[in-house]
Every structure is written in structure tokens, then in C-alpha cells.
PDB file of C-alpha atoms in Angstrom:
ATOM      1  CA  MET M 221     103.963  78.059  40.681  1.00  0.00           C
ATOM      2  CA  SER M 222     105.239  74.167  39.614  1.00  0.00           C
ATOM      3  CA  THR M 223     103.617  71.898  37.683  1.00  0.00           C
ATOM      4  CA  SER M 224     105.038  68.513  37.771  1.00  0.00           C
ATOM      5  CA  PHE M 225     103.963  65.513  35.421  1.00  0.00           C
ATOM      6  CA  VAL M 226     104.658  61.426  35.104  1.00  0.00           C
ATOM      7  CA  PHE M 227     106.355  59.736  32.062  1.00  0.00           C
ATOM      8  CA  HIS M 228     106.205  56.799  31.069  1.00  0.00           C
ATOM      9  CA  SER M 229     107.615  55.004  27.872  1.00  0.00           C
ATOM     10  CA  LYS M 230     105.134  51.949  26.661  1.00  0.00           C
ATOM     11  CA  ALA M 231     107.728  49.347  28.019  1.00  0.00           C
ATOM     12  CA  GLN M 232     107.277  50.711  31.388  1.00  0.00           C
ATOM     13  CA  THR M 233     103.918  51.192  31.061  1.00  0.00           C
ATOM     14  CA  GLN M 234     103.212  47.627  29.870  1.00  0.00           C
ATOM     15  CA  LYS M 235     105.575  46.295  32.911  1.00  0.00           C
ATOM     16  CA  ASP M 236     104.108  48.124  35.425  1.00  0.00           C
ATOM     17  CA  ASP M 237     100.737  46.523  33.923  1.00  0.00           C
ATOM     18  CA  ASN M 238     102.319  43.083  34.087  1.00  0.00           C
ATOM     19  CA  LEU M 239     102.819  44.074  37.677  1.00  0.00           C
ATOM     20  CA  GLU M 240      99.386  45.802  38.961  1.00  0.00           C
ATOM     21  CA  PHE M 241      97.211  42.663  37.168  1.00  0.00           C
ATOM     22  CA  PHE M 242     100.358  39.833  38.817  1.00  0.00           C
ATOM     23  CA  ASP M 243      98.323  41.692  42.221  1.00  0.00           C
ATOM     24  CA  THR M 244      94.975  41.511  41.310  1.00  0.00           C
ATOM     25  CA  VAL M 245      96.032  37.476  40.318  1.00  0.00           C
ATOM     26  CA  ILE M 246      97.372  37.334  44.068  1.00  0.00           C
ATOM     27  CA  ASN M 247      94.684  39.378  45.966  1.00  0.00           C
ATOM     28  CA  ASN M 248      91.953  37.382  44.091  1.00  0.00           C
ATOM     29  CA  HIS M 249      93.552  33.762  44.998  1.00  0.00           C
ATOM     30  CA  ASN M 250      93.743  31.661  47.915  1.00  0.00           C
ATOM     31  CA  GLN M 251      95.587  28.836  49.411  1.00  0.00           C
ATOM     32  CA  LEU M 252      92.830  26.133  50.299  1.00  0.00           C
ATOM     33  CA  PHE M 253      94.398  23.645  52.052  1.00  0.00           C
ATOM     34  CA  GLN M 254      97.524  23.587  54.444  1.00  0.00           C
ATOM     35  CA  MET M 255      99.912  21.522  52.127  1.00  0.00           C
ATOM     36  CA  SER M 256      99.273  22.614  49.213  1.00  0.00           C
ATOM     37  CA  CYS M 257     101.448  25.454  48.477  1.00  0.00           C
ATOM     38  CA  ILE M 258     103.044  23.948  45.384  1.00  0.00           C
ATOM     39  CA  PRO M 259     100.110  23.530  43.609  1.00  0.00           C
ATOM     40  CA  SER M 260      98.484  27.406  44.527  1.00  0.00           C
ATOM     41  CA  ALA M 261     102.060  28.625  43.249  1.00  0.00           C
ATOM     42  CA  VAL M 262     101.299  26.802  39.929  1.00  0.00           C
ATOM     43  CA  GLU M 263      98.166  27.864  39.906  1.00  0.00           C
ATOM     44  CA  MET M 264      99.207  31.406  40.285  1.00  0.00           C
ATOM     45  CA  ILE M 265     101.066  31.379  36.975  1.00  0.00           C
ATOM     46  CA  LEU M 266      98.441  30.196  35.161  1.00  0.00           C
ATOM     47  CA  LYS M 267      96.248  32.604  36.292  1.00  0.00           C
ATOM     48  CA  TYR M 268      98.689  35.394  35.029  1.00  0.00           C
ATOM     49  CA  TYR M 269      98.874  33.835  32.732  1.00  0.00           C
ATOM     50  CA  LYS M 270      95.620  33.533  31.709  1.00  0.00           C
ATOM     51  CA  VAL M 271      94.917  30.190  30.667  1.00  0.00           C
ATOM     52  CA  VAL M 272      92.617  29.201  33.765  1.00  0.00           C
ATOM     53  CA  ASP M 273      90.393  31.790  35.522  1.00  0.00           C
ATOM     54  CA  PHE M 274      89.987  33.289  38.942  1.00  0.00           C
ATOM     55  CA  ASP M 275      88.393  30.896  40.151  1.00  0.00           C
ATOM     56  CA  PHE M 276      89.961  27.563  39.272  1.00  0.00           C
ATOM     57  CA  TYR M 277      91.531  25.835  41.632  1.00  0.00           C
ATOM     58  CA  GLY M 278      91.956  22.075  40.000  1.00  0.00           C
ATOM     59  CA  LEU M 279      95.601  21.626  40.941  1.00  0.00           C
ATOM     60  CA  GLN M 280      95.268  22.260  45.071  1.00  0.00           C
ATOM     61  CA  LYS M 281      91.574  20.207  44.946  1.00  0.00           C
ATOM     62  CA  GLU M 282      93.023  17.152  43.765  1.00  0.00           C
ATOM     63  CA  TRP M 283      96.555  17.864  45.957  1.00  0.00           C
ATOM     64  CA  GLN M 284      94.471  18.571  48.885  1.00  0.00           C
ATOM     65  CA  ASN M 285      97.285  18.243  52.177  1.00  0.00           C
ATOM     66  CA  LYS M 286      99.480  15.472  50.224  1.00  0.00           C
ATOM     67  CA  ALA M 287     102.541  15.591  52.863  1.00  0.00           C
ATOM     68  CA  ASP M 288     104.862  14.082  50.519  1.00  0.00           C
ATOM     69  CA  GLY M 289     104.925  15.758  47.574  1.00  0.00           C
ATOM     70  CA  SER M 290     107.527  18.770  46.030  1.00  0.00           C
ATOM     71  CA  PHE M 291     108.541  20.438  42.897  1.00  0.00           C
ATOM     72  CA  ARG M 292     109.374  16.768  41.272  1.00  0.00           C
ATOM     73  CA  ASP M 293     105.732  16.593  41.237  1.00  0.00           C
ATOM     74  CA  PHE M 294     105.441  19.279  38.085  1.00  0.00           C
ATOM     75  CA  ASP M 295     108.553  18.911  36.793  1.00  0.00           C
ATOM     76  CA  ASN M 296     108.877  18.705  32.978  1.00  0.00           C
ATOM     77  CA  LYS M 297     104.907  18.831  33.535  1.00  0.00           C
ATOM     78  CA  GLU M 298     102.917  21.115  30.474  1.00  0.00           C
ATOM     79  CA  LEU M 299      99.525  22.580  31.962  1.00  0.00           C
ATOM     80  CA  TYR M 300      97.696  24.473  29.820  1.00  0.00           C
ATOM     81  CA  GLY M 301     100.414  24.737  27.420  1.00  0.00           C
ATOM     82  CA  ILE M 302     102.794  25.772  30.346  1.00  0.00           C
ATOM     83  CA  THR M 303     105.548  23.102  30.589  1.00  0.00           C
ATOM     84  CA  PHE M 304     107.242  23.621  34.283  1.00  0.00           C
ATOM     85  CA  SER M 305     110.901  22.441  35.403  1.00  0.00           C
ATOM     86  CA  GLN M 306     112.628  22.150  38.798  1.00  0.00           C
ATOM     87  CA  LYS M 307     115.842  23.511  39.216  1.00  0.00           C
ATOM     88  CA  PHE M 308     118.743  23.350  42.062  1.00  0.00           C
ATOM     89  CA  VAL M 309     117.798  20.288  43.164  1.00  0.00           C
ATOM     90  CA  LEU M 310     120.838  20.280  44.872  1.00  0.00           C
ATOM     91  CA  PRO M 311     122.164  20.016  49.170  1.00  0.00           C
ATOM     92  CA  ARG M 312     121.464  22.991  51.145  1.00  0.00           C
ATOM     93  CA  ASP M 313     125.428  23.519  52.182  1.00  0.00           C
ATOM     94  CA  SER M 314     128.325  25.427  51.726  1.00  0.00           C
ATOM     95  CA  SER M 315     128.714  24.137  48.543  1.00  0.00           C
ATOM     96  CA  PHE M 316     125.075  25.267  46.956  1.00  0.00           C
ATOM     97  CA  PRO M 317     125.588  27.250  43.893  1.00  0.00           C
ATOM     98  CA  VAL M 318     123.982  30.798  45.165  1.00  0.00           C
ATOM     99  CA  ASP M 319     124.911  33.273  43.196  1.00  0.00           C
ATOM    100  CA  SER M 320     123.855  31.003  39.867  1.00  0.00           C
ATOM    101  CA  LEU M 321     120.838  30.971  42.006  1.00  0.00           C
ATOM    102  CA  PHE M 322     120.315  33.908  41.485  1.00  0.00           C
ATOM    103  CA  GLN M 323     121.591  34.595  38.253  1.00  0.00           C
ATOM    104  CA  THR M 324     118.916  32.553  36.746  1.00  0.00           C
ATOM    105  CA  ILE M 325     115.994  34.256  38.475  1.00  0.00           C
ATOM    106  CA  GLU M 326     117.084  37.849  37.634  1.00  0.00           C
ATOM    107  CA  ASN M 327     117.770  36.231  34.016  1.00  0.00           C
ATOM    108  CA  GLU M 328     113.503  34.933  34.161  1.00  0.00           C
ATOM    109  CA  LEU M 329     112.402  37.935  35.573  1.00  0.00           C
ATOM    110  CA  LYS M 330     114.125  40.387  32.767  1.00  0.00           C
ATOM    111  CA  SER M 331     112.560  38.103  30.227  1.00  0.00           C
ATOM    112  CA  GLY M 332     108.971  38.911  32.029  1.00  0.00           C
ATOM    113  CA  LYS M 333     108.693  35.290  33.916  1.00  0.00           C
ATOM    114  CA  LYS M 334     108.274  34.882  37.619  1.00  0.00           C
ATOM    115  CA  VAL M 335     109.959  32.363  39.772  1.00  0.00           C
ATOM    116  CA  ILE M 336     108.508  29.478  41.803  1.00  0.00           C
ATOM    117  CA  ILE M 337     110.703  29.168  45.024  1.00  0.00           C
ATOM    118  CA  SER M 338     110.574  27.168  47.834  1.00  0.00           C
ATOM    119  CA  LEU M 339     111.734  29.247  51.058  1.00  0.00           C
ATOM    120  CA  PRO M 340     111.710  27.697  54.806  1.00  0.00           C
ATOM    121  CA  ALA M 341     108.846  28.803  56.802  1.00  0.00           C
ATOM    122  CA  ASP M 342     107.513  27.514  60.305  1.00  0.00           C
ATOM    123  CA  GLY M 343     109.890  24.486  60.337  1.00  0.00           C
ATOM    124  CA  GLY M 344     109.027  23.943  56.904  1.00  0.00           C
ATOM    125  CA  TRP M 345     108.712  24.707  53.647  1.00  0.00           C
ATOM    126  CA  HIS M 346     106.860  27.250  51.520  1.00  0.00           C
ATOM    127  CA  MET M 347     106.321  28.275  48.027  1.00  0.00           C
ATOM    128  CA  PHE M 348     106.397  31.716  46.883  1.00  0.00           C
ATOM    129  CA  VAL M 349     106.324  33.131  43.470  1.00  0.00           C
ATOM    130  CA  ILE M 350     109.331  35.696  42.761  1.00  0.00           C
ATOM    131  CA  CYS M 351     107.705  38.341  40.676  1.00  0.00           C
ATOM    132  CA  LYS M 352     110.083  41.471  40.716  1.00  0.00           C
ATOM    133  CA  GLN M 353     113.305  42.705  41.287  1.00  0.00           C
ATOM    134  CA  THR M 354     114.087  46.050  43.664  1.00  0.00           C
ATOM    135  CA  PRO M 355     116.404  48.758  43.055  1.00  0.00           C
ATOM    136  CA  ASP M 356     119.030  47.150  45.199  1.00  0.00           C
ATOM    137  CA  GLY M 357     118.520  44.209  43.651  1.00  0.00           C
ATOM    138  CA  ASP M 358     116.442  42.144  46.008  1.00  0.00           C
ATOM    139  CA  PHE M 359     113.877  40.041  44.926  1.00  0.00           C
ATOM    140  CA  VAL M 360     110.043  40.693  46.142  1.00  0.00           C
ATOM    141  CA  SER M 361     108.196  36.909  46.444  1.00  0.00           C
ATOM    142  CA  TYR M 362     104.496  36.305  47.192  1.00  0.00           C
ATOM    143  CA  SER M 363     102.520  33.647  48.540  1.00  0.00           C
ATOM    144  CA  LYS M 364      99.164  32.568  50.080  1.00  0.00           C
ATOM    145  CA  LEU M 365      98.143  31.204  53.522  1.00  0.00           C
ATOM    146  CA  GLY M 366      94.602  30.608  53.022  1.00  0.00           C
ATOM    147  CA  SER M 367      93.228  33.993  51.786  1.00  0.00           C
ATOM    148  CA  HIS M 368      96.016  36.248  53.524  1.00  0.00           C
ATOM    149  CA  THR M 369      99.071  37.647  51.233  1.00  0.00           C
ATOM    150  CA  LEU M 370     102.477  37.318  52.128  1.00  0.00           C
ATOM    151  CA  ILE M 371     104.968  39.200  50.680  1.00  0.00           C
ATOM    152  CA  LEU M 372     109.391  39.235  51.340  1.00  0.00           C
ATOM    153  CA  ARG M 373     111.036  41.445  50.605  1.00  0.00           C
ATOM    154  CA  ASN M 374     114.595  39.634  51.546  1.00  0.00           C
ATOM    155  CA  THR M 375     114.143  36.524  49.382  1.00  0.00           C
ATOM    156  CA  LYS M 376     117.842  36.890  48.733  1.00  0.00           C
ATOM    157  CA  GLU M 377     118.837  37.096  52.563  1.00  0.00           C
ATOM    158  CA  ILE M 378     116.637  33.590  53.348  1.00  0.00           C
ATOM    159  CA  VAL M 379     117.864  32.075  50.897  1.00  0.00           C
ATOM    160  CA  LYS M 380     121.716  32.936  51.718  1.00  0.00           C
ATOM    161  CA  LYS M 381     121.089  32.098  55.437  1.00  0.00           C
ATOM    162  CA  SER M 382     119.250  28.479  54.039  1.00  0.00           C
ATOM    163  CA  ASN M 383     122.559  27.707  51.888  1.00  0.00           C
ATOM    164  CA  GLY M 384     120.121  27.406  49.062  1.00  0.00           C
ATOM    165  CA  THR M 385     116.710  25.862  47.813  1.00  0.00           C
ATOM    166  CA  GLU M 386     115.814  24.658  44.912  1.00  0.00           C
ATOM    167  CA  ILE M 387     112.751  26.649  42.060  1.00  0.00           C
ATOM    168  CA  MET M 388     110.403  26.059  39.546  1.00  0.00           C
ATOM    169  CA  THR M 389     110.700  28.056  36.123  1.00  0.00           C
ATOM    170  CA  TYR M 390     108.342  27.353  33.129  1.00  0.00           C
ATOM    171  CA  ARG M 391     108.495  28.022  29.175  1.00  0.00           C
ATOM    172  CA  THR M 392     105.406  29.138  27.562  1.00  0.00           C
ATOM    173  CA  PRO M 393     104.593  28.821  24.027  1.00  0.00           C
ATOM    174  CA  PRO M 394     105.352  31.560  21.271  1.00  0.00           C
ATOM    175  CA  GLY M 395     103.497  34.311  21.583  1.00  0.00           C
ATOM    176  CA  MET M 396     101.709  33.743  25.063  1.00  0.00           C
TER     177      MET M 396
END
């Protein structure tokens, strides 16, 4: 007869709890309009930090199907104490610093934050939230399409094929 058990240190438990809560945020969030993926991703971050309720859709309702929007609309913008910043606004070509982009994302994840990333989808671009790094080093990205949850586990491959992309990071006040 054998007995097995699982040991979790406090840090592991906290990290797992945060990932589980992020899953709860994603599962309870919707993208309301076809073109509202940027504010939708920002809303997911705000909900993750509990600065807005799960039923908050104010950014998407204001944005609706704005076709000329970009991360620039949220660059250096403070929302509910969280300040968002657009990064890697560079030509998507062979000179794009992909390794620097990946290191920036990895550093944000290690500090306990998420990263909003723009990835190609259906001839355009769609916004995802990178929430974790896999044991093999890739990034797991989540998004919504209406109420449908999208999960990508090959984010690095997609970015490399695209010759780079923009991301949005954020700062939180101390203690948040």
C-alpha cells in the first residue's frame, strides 16, 4: 500500500491561487464588440486586480467598434490606480528585437504581472493577456471572442513568425 500527498509551499500556493483567480476573471469576462479587444484586455487586468467588478465593461462600451484604435490609446494612461504603457512600437521585420521582447515579458511575469500582447488573427490583430510561462519557456496567452475563451500555448512561435509585435505592460501602486 502506498500513500501519496502533495506539498505546496506558501509561495507556490499563492501563485496557484493567483492563476486560478485569473482563470475566474477570464471565464467571467466577455468581449462585447468585434473591435473591442484592446479595452477588453485592459478590463481583464483591472478585474484581476479587483479595482473593478466582474460586471465592469465601461471601456468596451465607450470604445465599441472603434476601428482606428491601438495600444497608444492606453499608453501612459492611469485607470483605477494602474498605469498602462505601450512597448516595442517598432517595425515588424527581421531587425525586431524578439529576444528583448521575450525577456521583457518574462521579467513582467516573474514580478507577478500579466502582459497584454497583440497577435495576428484572421488577417488582422487580436489582443491577448499573457498570464504565465510554461516549463519549456513558452508563454500562455488568453483572450475572449464574445463569451468564447481563446487560449494559446505557442505565443513565442506566433511572435517569431510575425517578426515581432507590440505589448502593453502596467505599473501598480505599492501594495496592490
